[in-house]
CSV table of N, CA, C and O in Angstrom, one decimal:
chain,number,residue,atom,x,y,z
A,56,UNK,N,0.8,-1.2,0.0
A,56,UNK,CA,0.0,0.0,0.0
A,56,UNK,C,0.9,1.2,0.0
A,56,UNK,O,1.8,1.4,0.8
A,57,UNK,N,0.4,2.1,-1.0
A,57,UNK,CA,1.4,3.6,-1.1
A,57,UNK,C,1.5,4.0,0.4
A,57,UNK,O,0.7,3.5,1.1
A,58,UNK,N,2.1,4.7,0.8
A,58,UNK,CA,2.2,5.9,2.2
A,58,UNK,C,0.6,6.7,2.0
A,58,UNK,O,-0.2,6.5,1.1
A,59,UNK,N,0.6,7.4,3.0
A,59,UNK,CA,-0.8,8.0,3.2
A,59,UNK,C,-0.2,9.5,2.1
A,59,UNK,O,-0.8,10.0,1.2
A,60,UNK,N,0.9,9.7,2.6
A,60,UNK,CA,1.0,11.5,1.8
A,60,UNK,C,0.7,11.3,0.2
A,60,UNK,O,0.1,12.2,-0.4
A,61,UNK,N,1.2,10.2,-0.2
A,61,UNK,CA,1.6,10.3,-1.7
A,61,UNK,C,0.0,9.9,-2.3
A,61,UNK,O,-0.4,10.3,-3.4
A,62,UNK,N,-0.7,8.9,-1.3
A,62,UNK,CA,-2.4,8.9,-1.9
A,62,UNK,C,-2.9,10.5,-1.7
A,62,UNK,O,-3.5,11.1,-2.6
A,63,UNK,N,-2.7,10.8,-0.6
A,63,UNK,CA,-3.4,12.3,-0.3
A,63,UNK,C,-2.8,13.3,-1.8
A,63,UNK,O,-3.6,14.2,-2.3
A,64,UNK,N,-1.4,13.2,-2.4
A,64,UNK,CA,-0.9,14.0,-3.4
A,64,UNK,C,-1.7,13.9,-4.2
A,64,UNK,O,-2.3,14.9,-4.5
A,65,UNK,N,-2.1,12.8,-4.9
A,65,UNK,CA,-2.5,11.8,-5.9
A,65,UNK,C,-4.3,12.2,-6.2
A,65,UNK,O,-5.0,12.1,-7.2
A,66,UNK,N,-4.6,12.6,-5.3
A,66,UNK,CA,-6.0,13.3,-4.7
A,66,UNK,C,-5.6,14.4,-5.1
A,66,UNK,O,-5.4,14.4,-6.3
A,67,UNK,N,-5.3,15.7,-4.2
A,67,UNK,CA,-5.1,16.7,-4.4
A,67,UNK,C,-4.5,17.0,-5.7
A,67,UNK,O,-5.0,18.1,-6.2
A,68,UNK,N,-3.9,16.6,-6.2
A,68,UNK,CA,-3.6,16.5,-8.0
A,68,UNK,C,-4.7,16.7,-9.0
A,68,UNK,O,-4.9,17.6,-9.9
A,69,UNK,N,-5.3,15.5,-8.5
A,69,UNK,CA,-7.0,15.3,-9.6
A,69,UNK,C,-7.9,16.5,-9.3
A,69,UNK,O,-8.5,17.0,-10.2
A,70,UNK,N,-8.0,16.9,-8.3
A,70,UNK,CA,-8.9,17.9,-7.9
A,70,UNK,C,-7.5,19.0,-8.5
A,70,UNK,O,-7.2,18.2,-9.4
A,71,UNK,N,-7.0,19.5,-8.5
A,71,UNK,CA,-6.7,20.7,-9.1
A,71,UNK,C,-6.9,20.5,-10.7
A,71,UNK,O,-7.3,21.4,-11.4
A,72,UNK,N,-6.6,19.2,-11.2
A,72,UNK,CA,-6.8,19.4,-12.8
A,72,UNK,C,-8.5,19.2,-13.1
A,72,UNK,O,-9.1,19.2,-14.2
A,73,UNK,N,-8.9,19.0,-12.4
A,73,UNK,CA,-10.8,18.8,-12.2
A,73,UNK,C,-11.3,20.5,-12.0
A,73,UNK,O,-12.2,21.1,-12.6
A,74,UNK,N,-10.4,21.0,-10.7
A,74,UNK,CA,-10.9,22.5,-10.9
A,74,UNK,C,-10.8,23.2,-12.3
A,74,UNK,O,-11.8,23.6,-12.9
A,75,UNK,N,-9.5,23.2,-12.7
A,75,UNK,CA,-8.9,23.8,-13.8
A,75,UNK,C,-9.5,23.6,-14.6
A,75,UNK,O,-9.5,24.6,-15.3
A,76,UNK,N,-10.4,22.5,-15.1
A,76,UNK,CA,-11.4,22.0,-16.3
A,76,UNK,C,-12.3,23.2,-15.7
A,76,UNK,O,-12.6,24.2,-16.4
A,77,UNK,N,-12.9,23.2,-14.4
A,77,UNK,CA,-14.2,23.6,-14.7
A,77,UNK,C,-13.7,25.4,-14.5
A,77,UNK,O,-14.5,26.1,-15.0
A,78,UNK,N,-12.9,25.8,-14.1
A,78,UNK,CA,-12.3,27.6,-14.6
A,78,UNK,C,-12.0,27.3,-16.0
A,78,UNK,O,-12.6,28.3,-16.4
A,79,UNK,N,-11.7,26.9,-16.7
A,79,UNK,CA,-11.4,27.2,-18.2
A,79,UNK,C,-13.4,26.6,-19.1
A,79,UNK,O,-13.9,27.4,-19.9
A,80,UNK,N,-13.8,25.7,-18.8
A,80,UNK,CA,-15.2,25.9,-19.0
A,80,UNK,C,-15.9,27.7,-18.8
A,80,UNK,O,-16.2,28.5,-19.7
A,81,UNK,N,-16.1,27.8,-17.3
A,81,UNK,CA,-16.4,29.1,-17.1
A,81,UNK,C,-16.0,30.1,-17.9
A,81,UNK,O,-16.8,30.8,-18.5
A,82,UNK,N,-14.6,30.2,-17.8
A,82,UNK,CA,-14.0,31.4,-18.8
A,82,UNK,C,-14.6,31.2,-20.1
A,82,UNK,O,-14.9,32.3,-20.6
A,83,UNK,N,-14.8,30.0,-20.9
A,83,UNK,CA,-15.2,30.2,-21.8
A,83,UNK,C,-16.7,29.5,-22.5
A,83,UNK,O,-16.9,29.0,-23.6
A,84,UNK,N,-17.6,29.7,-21.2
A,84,UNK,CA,-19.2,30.2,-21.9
A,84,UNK,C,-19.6,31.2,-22.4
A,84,UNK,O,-19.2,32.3,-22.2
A,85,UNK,N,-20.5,30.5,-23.3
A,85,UNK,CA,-21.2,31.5,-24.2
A,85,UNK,C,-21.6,32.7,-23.8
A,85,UNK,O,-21.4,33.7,-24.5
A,86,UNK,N,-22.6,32.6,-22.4
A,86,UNK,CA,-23.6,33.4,-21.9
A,86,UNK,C,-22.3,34.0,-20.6
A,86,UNK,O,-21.4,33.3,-20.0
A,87,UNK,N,-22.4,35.1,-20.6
A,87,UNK,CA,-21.4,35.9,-19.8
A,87,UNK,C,-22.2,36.3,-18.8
A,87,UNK,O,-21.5,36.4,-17.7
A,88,UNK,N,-23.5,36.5,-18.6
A,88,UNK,CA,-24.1,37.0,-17.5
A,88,UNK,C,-24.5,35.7,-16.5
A,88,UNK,O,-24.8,35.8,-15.3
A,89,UNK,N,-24.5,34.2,-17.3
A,89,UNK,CA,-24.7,33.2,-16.7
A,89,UNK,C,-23.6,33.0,-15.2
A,89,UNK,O,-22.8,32.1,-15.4
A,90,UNK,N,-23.4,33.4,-14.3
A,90,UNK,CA,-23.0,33.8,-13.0
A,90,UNK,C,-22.9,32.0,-12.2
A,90,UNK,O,-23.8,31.3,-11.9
A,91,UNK,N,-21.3,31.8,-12.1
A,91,UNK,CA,-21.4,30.2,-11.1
A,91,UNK,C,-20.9,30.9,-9.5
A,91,UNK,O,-20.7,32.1,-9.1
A,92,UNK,N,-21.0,29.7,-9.0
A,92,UNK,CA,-20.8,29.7,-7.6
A,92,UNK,C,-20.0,29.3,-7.1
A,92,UNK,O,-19.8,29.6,-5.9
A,93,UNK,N,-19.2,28.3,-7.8
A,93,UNK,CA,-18.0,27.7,-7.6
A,93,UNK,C,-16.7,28.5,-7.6
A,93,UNK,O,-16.3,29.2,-8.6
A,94,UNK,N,-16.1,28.4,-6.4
A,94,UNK,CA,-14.3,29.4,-6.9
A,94,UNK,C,-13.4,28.8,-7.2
A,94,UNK,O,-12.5,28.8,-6.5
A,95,UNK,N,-13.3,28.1,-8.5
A,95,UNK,CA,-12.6,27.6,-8.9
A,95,UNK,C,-10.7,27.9,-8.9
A,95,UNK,O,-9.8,27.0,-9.0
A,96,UNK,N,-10.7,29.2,-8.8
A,96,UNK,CA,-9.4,29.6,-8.5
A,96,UNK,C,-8.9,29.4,-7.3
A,96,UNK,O,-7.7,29.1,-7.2
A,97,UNK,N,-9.7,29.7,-6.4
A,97,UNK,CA,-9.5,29.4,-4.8
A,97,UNK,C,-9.6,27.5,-4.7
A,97,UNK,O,-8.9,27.1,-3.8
A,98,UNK,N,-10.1,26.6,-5.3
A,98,UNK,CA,-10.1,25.7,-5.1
A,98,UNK,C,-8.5,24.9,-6.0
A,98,UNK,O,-8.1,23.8,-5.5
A,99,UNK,N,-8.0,25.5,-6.9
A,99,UNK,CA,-7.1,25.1,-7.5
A,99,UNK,C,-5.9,25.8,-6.8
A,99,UNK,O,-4.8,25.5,-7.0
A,100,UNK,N,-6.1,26.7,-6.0
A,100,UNK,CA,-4.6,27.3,-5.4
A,100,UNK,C,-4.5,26.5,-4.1
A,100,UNK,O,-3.4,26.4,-3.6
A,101,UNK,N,-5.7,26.0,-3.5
A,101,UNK,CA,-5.6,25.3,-2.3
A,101,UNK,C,-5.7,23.4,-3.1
A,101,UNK,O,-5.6,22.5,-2.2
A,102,UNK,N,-5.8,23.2,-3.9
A,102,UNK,CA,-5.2,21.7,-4.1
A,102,UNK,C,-3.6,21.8,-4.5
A,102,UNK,O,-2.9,20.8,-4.3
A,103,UNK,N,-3.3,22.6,-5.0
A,103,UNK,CA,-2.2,22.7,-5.6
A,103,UNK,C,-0.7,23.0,-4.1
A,103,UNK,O,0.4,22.7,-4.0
A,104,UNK,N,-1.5,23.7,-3.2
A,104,UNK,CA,-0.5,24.0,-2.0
A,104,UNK,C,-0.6,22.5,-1.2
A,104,UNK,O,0.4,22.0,-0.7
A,105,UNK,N,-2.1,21.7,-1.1
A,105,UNK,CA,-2.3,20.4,-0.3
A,105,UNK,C,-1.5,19.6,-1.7
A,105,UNK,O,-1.0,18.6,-1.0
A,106,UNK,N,-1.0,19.3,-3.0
A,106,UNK,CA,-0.2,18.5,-3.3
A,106,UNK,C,1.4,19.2,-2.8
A,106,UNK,O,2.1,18.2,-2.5
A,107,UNK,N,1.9,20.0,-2.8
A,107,UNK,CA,2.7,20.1,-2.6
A,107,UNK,C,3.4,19.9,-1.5
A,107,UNK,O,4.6,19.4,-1.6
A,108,UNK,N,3.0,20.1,-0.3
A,108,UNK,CA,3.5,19.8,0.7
A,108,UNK,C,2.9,18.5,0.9
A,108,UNK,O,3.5,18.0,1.8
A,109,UNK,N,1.7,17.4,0.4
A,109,UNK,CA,2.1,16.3,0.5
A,109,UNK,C,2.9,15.5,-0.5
A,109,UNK,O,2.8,14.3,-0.4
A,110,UNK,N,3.4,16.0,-1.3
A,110,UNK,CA,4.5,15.9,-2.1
A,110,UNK,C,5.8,15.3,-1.2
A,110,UNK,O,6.3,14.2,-1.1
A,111,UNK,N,6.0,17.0,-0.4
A,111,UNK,CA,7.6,17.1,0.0
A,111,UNK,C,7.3,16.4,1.3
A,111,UNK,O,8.4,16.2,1.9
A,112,UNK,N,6.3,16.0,2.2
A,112,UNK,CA,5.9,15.2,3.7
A,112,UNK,C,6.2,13.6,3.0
A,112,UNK,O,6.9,12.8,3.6
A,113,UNK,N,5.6,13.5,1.7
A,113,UNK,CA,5.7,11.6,1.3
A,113,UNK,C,7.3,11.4,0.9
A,113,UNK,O,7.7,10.3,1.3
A,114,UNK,N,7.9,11.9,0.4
A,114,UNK,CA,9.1,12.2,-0.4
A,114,UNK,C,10.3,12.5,0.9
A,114,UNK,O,11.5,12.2,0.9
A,115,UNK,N,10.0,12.7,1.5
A,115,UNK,CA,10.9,13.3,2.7
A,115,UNK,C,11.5,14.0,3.1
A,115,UNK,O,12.1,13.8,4.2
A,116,UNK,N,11.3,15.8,2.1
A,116,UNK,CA,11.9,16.5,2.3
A,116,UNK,C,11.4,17.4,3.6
A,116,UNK,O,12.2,18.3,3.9
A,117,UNK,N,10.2,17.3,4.2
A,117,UNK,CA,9.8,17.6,5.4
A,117,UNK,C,9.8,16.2,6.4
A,117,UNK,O,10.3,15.2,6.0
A,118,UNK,N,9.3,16.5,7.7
A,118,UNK,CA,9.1,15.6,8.6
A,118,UNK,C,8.2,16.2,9.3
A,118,UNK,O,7.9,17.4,9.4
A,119,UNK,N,7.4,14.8,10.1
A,119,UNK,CA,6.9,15.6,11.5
A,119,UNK,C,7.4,15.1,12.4
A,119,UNK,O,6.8,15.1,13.4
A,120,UNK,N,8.4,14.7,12.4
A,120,UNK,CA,9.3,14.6,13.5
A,120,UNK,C,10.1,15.5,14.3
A,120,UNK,O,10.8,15.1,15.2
């Protein structure tokens, strides 16, 4: 079984290219006044910081030791 950080990376990975689909959808609808609710940018800067530091926690360049 992988370590827990590198499943948690592996997650947080999919969800930032899952946000990223749905901000580049938005940017580019038809209907401009059609208004979402999702923050897609705020959701991709916060998967992209949870891969990275479980990146460098699975990898070893951090510890909680």
């Amino acid at each position: 079984m992988p370590p827990l950080w590198l499943v948690i990376c592996g997650l947080s990975g999919t969800i930032a290219i899952i946000s990223e689909l749905g901000n580049r959808r938005r940017n580019n609808r038809r209907d401009i006044d059609d208004v979402g609710i999702v923050p897609w940018s705020t959701i991709t800067a916060l998967a992209l910081l949870t891969f990275g530091l479980s990146f460098a926690f699975g990898l070893g360049f951090l510890s909680t030791e």
